[in-house]
Amino acid sequence: AIAATLGRVEFKTPRRAAQPRPQELSVDEVRALMAQGAIAPWLQPKVRVDTCEVVGFEALMRAQDAEGRLITPDRLIGPLAAGGLLDQASMQMARQTIDFVGHCLSEGMAISASINISMQSLANFGFCQELVRAVDAIELDPSWITIEITESETMCDLAQVIENTARIRMLGFNLAIDDFGTAYSSFFQLSQIPFSELKIERAFVTGLGEDPARQAIVRACAQLGSSLGLQVVAEGVENASELAAVRQCGCSQVQGYLVSRPMPPQLAFDWLRQLDNVCVPLPA
Ligand code: C2E
Ligand code: MG
Ligand code: MG
Ligand code: MG
């Protein structure tokens, strides 16, 4: 059914569709936040499991309300998409993240960064052109930037996504398949889009050390990713037991609270600078 319609496919997992999100902001509220420049990337490090070297950061959307309280993507993405504001918000995120990478490089710290872009935005050729202009503007090599492709809540033109992502990849950007294992379309996407990275969904990583079934799944995902020549990243590693298990299963990189929670750019920069040889002290 998926492959049959290479045209319009709805990427939406039943789990997400069934869950009401009572805390979502209104379209007017997110529009106001954007106008105030209150939407910013918070950065979470990604680390190699063998050398414990920080290879980059993932940019995660955060906003702050009038009282300074943090607003997370589960309350933002829906209304942004509903208000037709997601492309604009994503470009704001992308520009700030690209500037962060440029700043780190100029200070002698070679790190990459990932941005989350919905299928819907990637179906838009104009959006993709703007991404290219954003790296060109600071003369940044696109290979420092990874685009994590996230599912879209709305219908999108998959053929267009495939065409645009192929173009972006050819220009040097990296592409990651995010939350691998959650979407029914994962394998289909894997066969159609030239990914460079596979991120295993946190749900499979949580409690991994004590769960042989999850270990079998994560090991299979890591093998699949490796045999396709992809970096394999385990998401949401929170403790030493999960770290040991993802190592055992053959993942090449980890991300999660064990290393660090997402940080505002200035803190991420300071955090990176105080490390010895950009390596984090992780349990062996
Ligand atoms: P994601 O891209 O899979 O990001 C990982 C999520 O897991 C983030 O949640 C992160 O804060 C959280 N996380 C990381 N490590 C741990 C851990 O060790 N334990 C636990 N419990 N959680 C961990 P966040 O920031 O709430 O983002 C949720 C989702 O929202 C993201 O999932 C991504 O799909 C989407 N998102 C975030 N920023 C953007 C954006 O700028 N644009 C778009 N389109 N989507 C975004
Ligand atoms: Mg992501
Ligand atoms: Mg993810
Ligand atoms: Mg996720």
Coordinates of N, CA, C and O in Angstrom, one line a residue, residues 97-160:
T97 N 21.6 27.3 13.9 CA 22.4 26.1 14.1 C 23.7 26.2 13.2 O 24.8 25.9 13.6
I98 N 23.5 26.7 11.9 CA 24.6 26.8 11.0 C 25.6 27.9 11.6 O 26.8 27.6 11.5
D99 N 25.1 28.9 12.1 CA 25.9 29.9 12.8 C 26.7 29.3 13.9 O 27.9 29.7 14.1
F100 N 26.1 28.5 14.7 CA 26.7 27.8 15.8 C 27.9 27.0 15.3 O 29.0 27.1 15.9
V101 N 27.7 26.2 14.3 CA 28.8 25.4 13.7 C 29.9 26.3 13.2 O 31.1 26.0 13.5
G102 N 29.5 27.3 12.5 CA 30.6 28.3 12.0 C 31.4 28.9 13.1 O 32.6 29.0 13.0
H103 N 30.7 29.2 14.2 CA 31.4 29.8 15.4 C 32.3 28.8 16.0 O 33.5 29.1 16.3
C104 N 31.9 27.5 16.2 CA 32.8 26.5 16.8 C 34.0 26.3 15.9 O 35.1 26.2 16.4
L105 N 33.8 26.2 14.6 CA 34.9 26.0 13.6 C 35.9 27.1 13.7 O 37.1 26.9 13.7
S106 N 35.4 28.4 13.8 CA 36.3 29.5 13.8 C 37.0 29.6 15.1 O 38.1 30.2 15.2
E107 N 36.5 28.9 16.2 CA 37.2 28.8 17.4 C 38.1 27.5 17.6 O 38.5 27.1 18.6
G108 N 38.2 26.8 16.4 CA 39.1 25.6 16.4 C 38.5 24.4 16.8 O 39.1 23.4 17.1
M109 N 37.1 24.3 17.0 CA 36.4 23.1 17.4 C 35.6 22.6 16.2 O 34.6 23.2 15.8
A110 N 36.1 21.4 15.7 CA 35.4 20.9 14.5 C 34.3 20.0 14.9 O 34.5 18.8 15.2
I111 N 33.1 20.5 14.9 CA 31.9 19.7 15.2 C 30.8 20.0 14.1 O 30.7 21.0 13.5
S112 N 30.0 19.0 14.0 CA 28.9 19.1 13.0 C 27.6 19.4 13.8 O 27.6 19.3 15.0
A113 N 26.5 19.6 13.1 CA 25.2 19.7 13.7 C 24.1 19.2 12.9 O 24.2 19.1 11.7
S114 N 23.1 18.7 13.6 CA 21.9 18.1 12.9 C 20.7 19.0 13.2 O 20.5 19.6 14.3
I115 N 19.9 19.1 12.1 CA 18.6 19.9 12.3 C 17.5 18.9 11.9 O 17.6 18.1 11.1
N116 N 16.4 19.1 12.6 CA 15.2 18.2 12.3 C 14.3 18.9 11.3 O 13.9 20.1 11.6
I117 N 14.1 18.3 10.2 CA 13.2 18.9 9.2 C 12.1 17.9 8.8 O 12.4 16.7 8.6
S118 N 10.9 18.4 8.8 CA 9.8 17.6 8.5 C 9.7 17.2 7.0 O 10.2 18.0 6.1
M119 N 9.2 16.1 6.7 CA 8.9 15.7 5.3 C 8.3 16.8 4.5 O 8.6 17.0 3.3
Q120 N 7.3 17.4 5.1 CA 6.6 18.5 4.5 C 7.5 19.6 4.0 O 7.3 20.1 2.9
S121 N 8.4 20.0 4.8 CA 9.3 21.1 4.4 C 10.2 20.6 3.3 O 10.6 21.4 2.4
L122 N 10.7 19.4 3.4 CA 11.6 18.8 2.4 C 10.9 18.6 1.0 O 11.6 18.5 0.0
A123 N 9.6 18.6 1.1 CA 8.8 18.5 -0.2 C 8.8 19.8 -0.9 O 8.5 19.9 -2.1
N124 N 9.2 20.8 -0.2 CA 9.2 22.2 -0.8 C 10.6 22.6 -1.3 O 11.5 22.8 -0.6
F125 N 10.6 22.7 -2.6 CA 11.9 23.0 -3.3 C 12.5 24.3 -2.8 O 13.7 24.4 -2.6
G126 N 11.6 25.3 -2.7 CA 12.1 26.6 -2.2 C 12.7 26.5 -0.9 O 13.7 27.2 -0.6
F127 N 12.2 25.7 0.0 CA 12.8 25.6 1.4 C 14.2 25.0 1.2 O 15.1 25.4 1.9
C128 N 14.3 24.0 0.4 CA 15.6 23.3 0.2 C 16.7 24.3 -0.3 O 17.8 24.3 0.1
Q129 N 16.2 25.1 -1.3 CA 17.1 26.2 -1.8 C 17.6 27.1 -0.8 O 18.7 27.6 -0.7
E130 N 16.6 27.5 0.1 CA 17.0 28.4 1.2 C 18.0 27.8 2.2 O 18.9 28.5 2.7
L131 N 17.9 26.5 2.4 CA 18.9 25.8 3.2 C 20.3 25.9 2.6 O 21.3 26.2 3.3
V132 N 20.3 25.7 1.3 CA 21.6 25.8 0.6 C 22.2 27.2 0.7 O 23.4 27.4 1.0
R133 N 21.3 28.2 0.6 CA 21.7 29.6 0.7 C 22.2 29.9 2.1 O 23.2 30.7 2.3
A134 N 21.6 29.3 3.1 CA 22.0 29.5 4.5 C 23.5 29.1 4.8 O 24.2 29.7 5.5
V135 N 23.9 27.9 4.2 CA 25.3 27.5 4.4 C 26.2 28.4 3.6 O 27.3 28.7 4.0
D136 N 25.8 28.7 2.3 CA 26.6 29.5 1.5 C 26.9 30.9 2.1 O 27.9 31.4 1.9
A137 N 25.9 31.4 2.8 CA 26.0 32.7 3.4 C 27.2 32.9 4.3 O 27.8 33.9 4.4
I138 N 27.5 31.8 5.0 CA 28.7 31.8 5.9 C 29.8 31.0 5.3 O 30.8 30.6 6.0
E139 N 29.7 30.6 4.0 CA 30.7 29.7 3.4 C 31.0 28.5 4.2 O 32.2 28.1 4.3
L140 N 30.0 27.8 4.7 CA 30.1 26.6 5.4 C 30.0 25.4 4.5 O 29.0 25.4 3.7
D141 N 30.9 24.5 4.6 CA 30.8 23.2 3.8 C 29.5 22.5 4.3 O 29.4 22.2 5.5
P142 N 28.6 22.1 3.4 CA 27.4 21.5 3.9 C 27.6 20.1 4.6 O 26.7 19.7 5.3
S143 N 28.8 19.6 4.4 CA 29.0 18.3 5.1 C 29.1 18.4 6.6 O 29.1 17.4 7.3
W144 N 29.1 19.6 7.1 CA 29.0 19.8 8.6 C 27.6 19.7 9.1 O 27.3 19.8 10.3
I145 N 26.6 19.7 8.1 CA 25.2 19.7 8.5 C 24.5 18.4 8.1 O 24.6 17.9 7.0
T146 N 23.8 17.9 9.1 CA 23.0 16.7 8.9 C 21.5 17.1 9.0 O 21.1 17.8 9.9
I147 N 20.7 16.7 8.0 CA 19.3 16.9 8.1 C 18.6 15.6 8.6 O 18.7 14.6 8.0
E148 N 18.0 15.7 9.8 CA 17.2 14.6 10.3 C 15.8 14.7 9.8 O 15.1 15.6 10.0
I149 N 15.4 13.7 9.0 CA 14.1 13.7 8.4 C 13.1 13.2 9.4 O 13.1 12.0 9.8
T150 N 12.2 14.0 9.8 CA 11.1 13.6 10.7 C 9.8 13.5 10.0 O 9.6 14.0 8.9
E151 N 9.0 12.7 10.5 CA 7.7 12.4 9.9 C 6.9 13.7 9.8 O 7.0 14.6 10.7
S152 N 6.0 13.8 8.9 CA 5.2 15.0 8.7 C 3.8 14.6 9.2 O 3.3 13.5 9.0
E153 N 3.1 15.5 9.9 CA 1.8 15.3 10.4 C 0.7 15.4 9.2 O -0.4 14.9 9.3
T154 N 1.2 16.1 8.2 CA 0.2 16.3 7.1 C 0.7 15.5 5.8 O 1.9 15.1 5.8
M155 N -0.2 15.4 4.9 CA 0.2 14.8 3.6 C 1.4 15.5 3.0 O 1.4 16.7 3.0
C156 N 2.2 14.7 2.4 CA 3.3 15.4 1.6 C 3.6 14.6 0.4 O 3.3 13.4 0.3
D157 N 4.2 15.3 -0.6 CA 4.5 14.7 -1.9 C 5.8 13.9 -1.8 O 6.9 14.5 -1.8
L158 N 5.8 12.6 -1.6 CA 6.9 11.8 -1.3 C 7.9 11.8 -2.5 O 9.1 11.9 -2.3
A159 N 7.4 11.8 -3.7 CA 8.3 11.8 -4.9 C 9.1 13.1 -4.9 O 10.3 13.1 -5.2
Q160 N 8.5 14.2 -4.4 CA 9.2 15.5 -4.4 C 10.3 15.4 -3.2 O 11.4 15.9 -3.4

